[in-house]
């Protein structure tokens, strides 16, 4: 069996994890729009993003710097989400929920200030062009991270009963994630180009 076949078979087996990651992301969006107790935390997250955007705007080449910052921020997080998943899946779950929370909170707050029509326009022109790539990629990365977490729980059981087959399976899984990380990086680079070059034009900036 070729490496491509092995990779495709593994990806097909990820359906449940991808579905769970998607549900967590949507739950984060819903919570972000309807949980007042999160206001302080969400505002601090948005303030951090705003401060970074202002620093980029003041640079000598803001477009290039924006591409670099967005790409490396997302690509590094994408790899971290997958491999830190071996710490019982906690980081990928936190990561995908927080991304949903920030997105939901931001759009909801924008709608309250500017109206629903303006918020819809922002989503269509400002978020969807790059989000249609970025969001599925981050959901897939979180899914792989959560599967890594499932290995962590199963490997923990080897404290009592040694399972050579499970150790081999976990090692094979780590190797199989390498093309996933590369694919995540490539797709997130494409998303960063769209966000940096196309989105400002669509928003009239």
Short mmCIF file of N, CA and C in Angstrom, two decimals, residues 1-78:
data_model
loop_
_atom_site.label_atom_id
_atom_site.label_comp_id
_atom_site.label_asym_id
_atom_site.label_seq_id
_atom_site.Cartn_x
_atom_site.Cartn_y
_atom_site.Cartn_z
N UNK A 1 0.84 -1.20 0.00
CA UNK A 1 0.00 0.00 0.00
C UNK A 1 0.88 1.25 0.00
N UNK A 2 0.59 2.22 -0.89
CA UNK A 2 1.39 3.43 -0.99
C UNK A 2 1.16 4.34 0.21
N UNK A 3 2.10 5.27 0.38
CA UNK A 3 1.97 6.23 1.48
C UNK A 3 0.71 7.06 1.33
N UNK A 4 0.39 7.41 0.07
CA UNK A 4 -0.82 8.20 -0.17
C UNK A 4 -2.06 7.43 0.26
N UNK A 5 -2.09 6.15 -0.04
CA UNK A 5 -3.25 5.33 0.35
C UNK A 5 -3.37 5.25 1.87
N UNK A 6 -2.22 5.10 2.53
CA UNK A 6 -2.22 5.05 3.99
C UNK A 6 -2.75 6.35 4.57
N UNK A 7 -2.27 7.47 4.00
CA UNK A 7 -2.70 8.77 4.48
C UNK A 7 -4.19 8.98 4.26
N UNK A 8 -4.69 8.59 3.07
CA UNK A 8 -6.11 8.76 2.77
C UNK A 8 -6.97 7.89 3.69
N UNK A 9 -6.51 6.68 3.95
CA UNK A 9 -7.27 5.79 4.85
C UNK A 9 -7.33 6.40 6.25
N UNK A 10 -6.21 6.97 6.69
CA UNK A 10 -6.21 7.59 8.01
C UNK A 10 -7.13 8.80 8.05
N UNK A 11 -7.09 9.60 6.98
CA UNK A 11 -7.94 10.80 6.96
C UNK A 11 -9.42 10.41 6.98
N UNK A 12 -9.78 9.35 6.28
CA UNK A 12 -11.17 8.89 6.27
C UNK A 12 -11.61 8.45 7.66
N UNK A 13 -10.65 7.97 8.45
CA UNK A 13 -10.98 7.50 9.81
C UNK A 13 -11.17 8.66 10.79
N UNK A 14 -10.92 9.90 10.32
CA UNK A 14 -10.97 11.06 11.20
C UNK A 14 -12.36 11.68 11.28
N UNK A 15 -13.33 11.09 10.61
CA UNK A 15 -14.65 11.69 10.51
C UNK A 15 -15.27 12.10 11.84
N UNK A 16 -15.20 11.20 12.82
CA UNK A 16 -15.81 11.48 14.13
C UNK A 16 -15.12 12.65 14.81
N UNK A 17 -13.79 12.67 14.76
CA UNK A 17 -13.04 13.74 15.40
C UNK A 17 -13.28 15.09 14.72
N UNK A 18 -13.38 15.07 13.40
CA UNK A 18 -13.67 16.30 12.66
C UNK A 18 -15.06 16.81 13.03
N UNK A 19 -16.01 15.89 13.14
CA UNK A 19 -17.37 16.28 13.52
C UNK A 19 -17.40 16.89 14.92
N UNK A 20 -16.66 16.29 15.85
CA UNK A 20 -16.60 16.81 17.22
C UNK A 20 -15.96 18.20 17.24
N UNK A 21 -14.87 18.36 16.48
CA UNK A 21 -14.19 19.66 16.42
C UNK A 21 -15.12 20.72 15.83
N UNK A 22 -15.88 20.35 14.82
CA UNK A 22 -16.83 21.28 14.22
C UNK A 22 -17.91 21.69 15.22
N UNK A 23 -18.44 20.72 15.94
CA UNK A 23 -19.47 21.01 16.95
C UNK A 23 -18.92 21.94 18.03
N UNK A 24 -17.69 21.70 18.47
CA UNK A 24 -17.07 22.56 19.48
C UNK A 24 -16.88 23.98 18.96
N UNK A 25 -16.51 24.10 17.69
CA UNK A 25 -16.32 25.42 17.10
C UNK A 25 -17.65 26.17 17.04
N UNK A 26 -18.69 25.50 16.58
CA UNK A 26 -20.02 26.12 16.50
C UNK A 26 -20.52 26.47 17.91
N UNK A 27 -20.28 25.58 18.86
CA UNK A 27 -20.68 25.86 20.25
C UNK A 27 -19.97 27.10 20.77
N UNK A 28 -18.70 27.25 20.40
CA UNK A 28 -17.95 28.44 20.78
C UNK A 28 -18.56 29.70 20.19
N UNK A 29 -18.96 29.63 18.92
CA UNK A 29 -19.60 30.79 18.28
C UNK A 29 -20.88 31.17 19.01
N UNK A 30 -21.71 30.17 19.28
CA UNK A 30 -22.98 30.41 19.98
C UNK A 30 -22.73 31.02 21.35
N UNK A 31 -21.76 30.45 22.09
CA UNK A 31 -21.45 30.97 23.43
C UNK A 31 -20.92 32.40 23.34
N UNK A 32 -20.15 32.68 22.30
CA UNK A 32 -19.60 34.02 22.13
C UNK A 32 -20.65 35.08 21.89
N UNK A 33 -21.78 34.67 21.32
CA UNK A 33 -22.85 35.63 21.04
C UNK A 33 -23.86 35.75 22.18
N UNK A 34 -23.79 34.84 23.15
CA UNK A 34 -24.88 34.80 24.13
C UNK A 34 -24.44 34.62 25.58
N UNK A 35 -23.15 34.83 25.86
CA UNK A 35 -22.68 34.63 27.23
C UNK A 35 -22.05 35.91 27.76
N UNK A 36 -22.84 36.77 28.42
CA UNK A 36 -22.34 38.06 28.90
C UNK A 36 -21.14 37.94 29.84
N UNK A 37 -21.05 36.86 30.58
CA UNK A 37 -19.97 36.69 31.54
C UNK A 37 -18.59 36.61 30.89
N UNK A 38 -18.57 36.41 29.58
CA UNK A 38 -17.30 36.31 28.88
C UNK A 38 -16.79 37.65 28.36
N UNK A 39 -17.54 38.72 28.59
CA UNK A 39 -17.21 40.02 28.00
C UNK A 39 -15.78 40.46 28.28
N UNK A 40 -15.37 40.43 29.54
CA UNK A 40 -14.03 40.91 29.89
C UNK A 40 -12.94 40.10 29.18
N UNK A 41 -13.10 38.79 29.19
CA UNK A 41 -12.10 37.92 28.56
C UNK A 41 -12.06 38.15 27.05
N UNK A 42 -13.24 38.21 26.42
CA UNK A 42 -13.30 38.41 24.98
C UNK A 42 -12.75 39.78 24.58
N UNK A 43 -13.05 40.80 25.38
CA UNK A 43 -12.52 42.14 25.09
C UNK A 43 -11.00 42.16 25.16
N UNK A 44 -10.44 41.41 26.11
CA UNK A 44 -8.98 41.35 26.22
C UNK A 44 -8.38 40.65 25.00
N UNK A 45 -9.07 39.63 24.49
CA UNK A 45 -8.60 38.94 23.29
C UNK A 45 -8.63 39.87 22.08
N UNK A 46 -9.73 40.59 21.93
CA UNK A 46 -9.87 41.51 20.80
C UNK A 46 -8.89 42.67 20.90
N UNK A 47 -8.63 43.11 22.13
CA UNK A 47 -7.68 44.21 22.33
C UNK A 47 -6.28 43.78 21.89
N UNK A 48 -5.93 42.54 22.19
CA UNK A 48 -4.63 42.02 21.75
C UNK A 48 -4.52 41.99 20.24
N UNK A 49 -5.60 41.57 19.56
CA UNK A 49 -5.62 41.55 18.10
C UNK A 49 -5.53 42.96 17.55
N UNK A 50 -6.27 43.89 18.18
CA UNK A 50 -6.28 45.28 17.74
C UNK A 50 -4.89 45.92 17.88
N UNK A 51 -4.23 45.65 18.99
CA UNK A 51 -2.90 46.21 19.22
C UNK A 51 -1.90 45.69 18.19
N UNK A 52 -2.00 44.41 17.88
CA UNK A 52 -1.12 43.83 16.88
C UNK A 52 -1.37 44.45 15.50
N UNK A 53 -2.65 44.64 15.16
CA UNK A 53 -3.00 45.25 13.87
C UNK A 53 -2.46 46.67 13.77
N UNK A 54 -2.54 47.42 14.86
CA UNK A 54 -2.02 48.80 14.85
C UNK A 54 -0.50 48.82 14.68
N UNK A 55 0.18 47.88 15.33
CA UNK A 55 1.64 47.80 15.19
C UNK A 55 2.03 47.47 13.75
N UNK A 56 1.27 46.59 13.13
CA UNK A 56 1.54 46.21 11.74
C UNK A 56 1.32 47.41 10.81
N UNK A 57 0.25 48.18 11.05
CA UNK A 57 -0.06 49.34 10.21
C UNK A 57 1.04 50.40 10.28
N UNK A 58 1.74 50.46 11.40
CA UNK A 58 2.78 51.47 11.57
C UNK A 58 4.14 51.03 11.01
N UNK A 59 4.24 49.79 10.54
CA UNK A 59 5.50 49.28 10.02
C UNK A 59 5.77 49.85 8.62
N UNK A 60 7.00 49.68 8.14
CA UNK A 60 7.38 50.21 6.83
C UNK A 60 6.71 49.47 5.69
N UNK A 61 6.38 48.19 5.89
CA UNK A 61 5.71 47.40 4.85
C UNK A 61 4.60 46.59 5.52
N UNK A 62 3.48 47.24 5.81
CA UNK A 62 2.42 46.57 6.58
C UNK A 62 1.83 45.34 5.90
N UNK A 63 1.72 45.37 4.56
CA UNK A 63 1.12 44.22 3.87
C UNK A 63 1.98 42.98 4.02
N UNK A 64 3.28 43.13 3.78
CA UNK A 64 4.19 41.99 3.90
C UNK A 64 4.23 41.50 5.35
N UNK A 65 4.31 42.43 6.28
CA UNK A 65 4.37 42.05 7.69
C UNK A 65 3.09 41.34 8.11
N UNK A 66 1.96 41.79 7.60
CA UNK A 66 0.68 41.15 7.94
C UNK A 66 0.65 39.71 7.43
N UNK A 67 1.13 39.50 6.20
CA UNK A 67 1.18 38.14 5.64
C UNK A 67 2.02 37.24 6.53
N UNK A 68 3.21 37.75 6.92
CA UNK A 68 4.14 36.96 7.73
C UNK A 68 3.55 36.65 9.10
N UNK A 69 2.99 37.68 9.76
CA UNK A 69 2.45 37.51 11.11
C UNK A 69 1.27 36.54 11.11
N UNK A 70 0.34 36.74 10.18
CA UNK A 70 -0.85 35.89 10.12
C UNK A 70 -0.45 34.45 9.83
N UNK A 71 0.45 34.28 8.86
CA UNK A 71 0.85 32.92 8.48
C UNK A 71 1.53 32.20 9.63
N UNK A 72 2.57 32.82 10.20
CA UNK A 72 3.31 32.14 11.25
C UNK A 72 2.46 31.93 12.50
N UNK A 73 1.61 32.89 12.82
CA UNK A 73 0.73 32.74 13.97
C UNK A 73 -0.17 31.52 13.81
N UNK A 74 -0.80 31.42 12.62
CA UNK A 74 -1.73 30.31 12.39
C UNK A 74 -1.01 28.98 12.17
N UNK A 75 0.11 29.02 11.42
CA UNK A 75 0.83 27.78 11.11
C UNK A 75 1.42 27.17 12.38
N UNK A 76 2.03 28.00 13.21
CA UNK A 76 2.61 27.50 14.46
C UNK A 76 1.51 26.95 15.37
N UNK A 77 0.41 27.67 15.46
CA UNK A 77 -0.70 27.19 16.28
C UNK A 77 -1.27 25.90 15.72
N UNK A 78 -1.33 25.80 14.38
CA UNK A 78 -1.85 24.58 13.75
C UNK A 78 -1.02 23.37 14.13
#
